[in-house]
Coordinates of C-alpha atoms in Angstrom, one line a residue:
X1 CA -112.8 41.0 86.4
X2 CA -111.9 38.8 83.4
X3 CA -109.3 36.1 84.1
X4 CA -106.0 36.2 82.3
X5 CA -105.1 33.5 79.8
X6 CA -108.6 33.2 78.5
X7 CA -110.0 33.8 75.1
X8 CA -113.1 35.8 76.0
X9 CA -114.6 36.0 72.6
X10 CA -114.3 32.3 72.0
X11 CA -115.1 31.5 75.6
X12 CA -112.2 29.0 76.1
X13 CA -109.0 28.7 78.0
X14 CA -105.6 29.9 76.7
X15 CA -103.5 26.8 77.4
X16 CA -100.9 27.1 74.7
X17 CA -99.8 29.3 71.8
X18 CA -101.4 27.7 68.7
X19 CA -98.2 28.5 66.7
X20 CA -96.1 26.4 69.2
X21 CA -98.3 23.3 69.5
X22 CA -99.2 21.2 66.5
X23 CA -102.5 19.5 67.2
X24 CA -103.5 16.3 65.3
X25 CA -106.3 13.8 65.8
X26 CA -103.6 11.3 67.1
X27 CA -102.4 13.7 69.8
X28 CA -103.8 12.3 73.1
X29 CA -105.6 15.0 75.1
X30 CA -104.7 13.0 78.2
X31 CA -101.0 13.9 77.7
X32 CA -101.5 17.6 77.1
X33 CA -104.9 19.3 77.3
X34 CA -106.1 17.7 80.5
X35 CA -102.9 18.4 82.6
X36 CA -102.7 21.9 81.2
X37 CA -106.4 22.5 82.1
X38 CA -105.8 21.3 85.6
X39 CA -102.8 23.6 86.0
X40 CA -104.8 26.5 84.5
X41 CA -107.6 25.9 87.1
X42 CA -105.1 25.8 89.9
X43 CA -103.5 29.1 88.9
X44 CA -106.9 30.6 88.2
X45 CA -107.9 29.9 91.8
X46 CA -104.8 31.6 93.1
X47 CA -105.4 34.5 90.7
X48 CA -109.0 34.9 92.1
X49 CA -107.6 35.3 95.6
X50 CA -104.4 37.3 95.0
X51 CA -105.1 39.0 91.6
X52 CA -101.7 37.8 90.4
X53 CA -101.2 35.1 87.8
X54 CA -98.4 32.9 89.3
X55 CA -98.4 30.2 86.5
X56 CA -96.2 30.1 83.5
X57 CA -96.8 32.6 80.8
X58 CA -95.8 33.2 77.2
X59 CA -95.6 36.6 75.8
X60 CA -98.5 37.4 73.4
X61 CA -97.8 39.0 70.1
X62 CA -99.4 42.3 69.4
X63 CA -101.2 40.8 66.5
X64 CA -104.0 38.6 67.9
X65 CA -103.8 35.0 66.8
X66 CA -107.0 33.3 65.6
X67 CA -107.9 30.1 67.4

């Protein structure tokens, strides 16, 4: 079973909506991406056991966003 909140075609985690987070080269990944990844892994492990995503979610638009 494919995990939720994962871009399967790009083979990467879905940590945020690209439209809602403006990434720059000055944005420290230690403040955002690393903690978000740790949370994703935590909720992924729960999902593997219970098959329910208990972490925060944002609704996804019907039109797929390019990453």
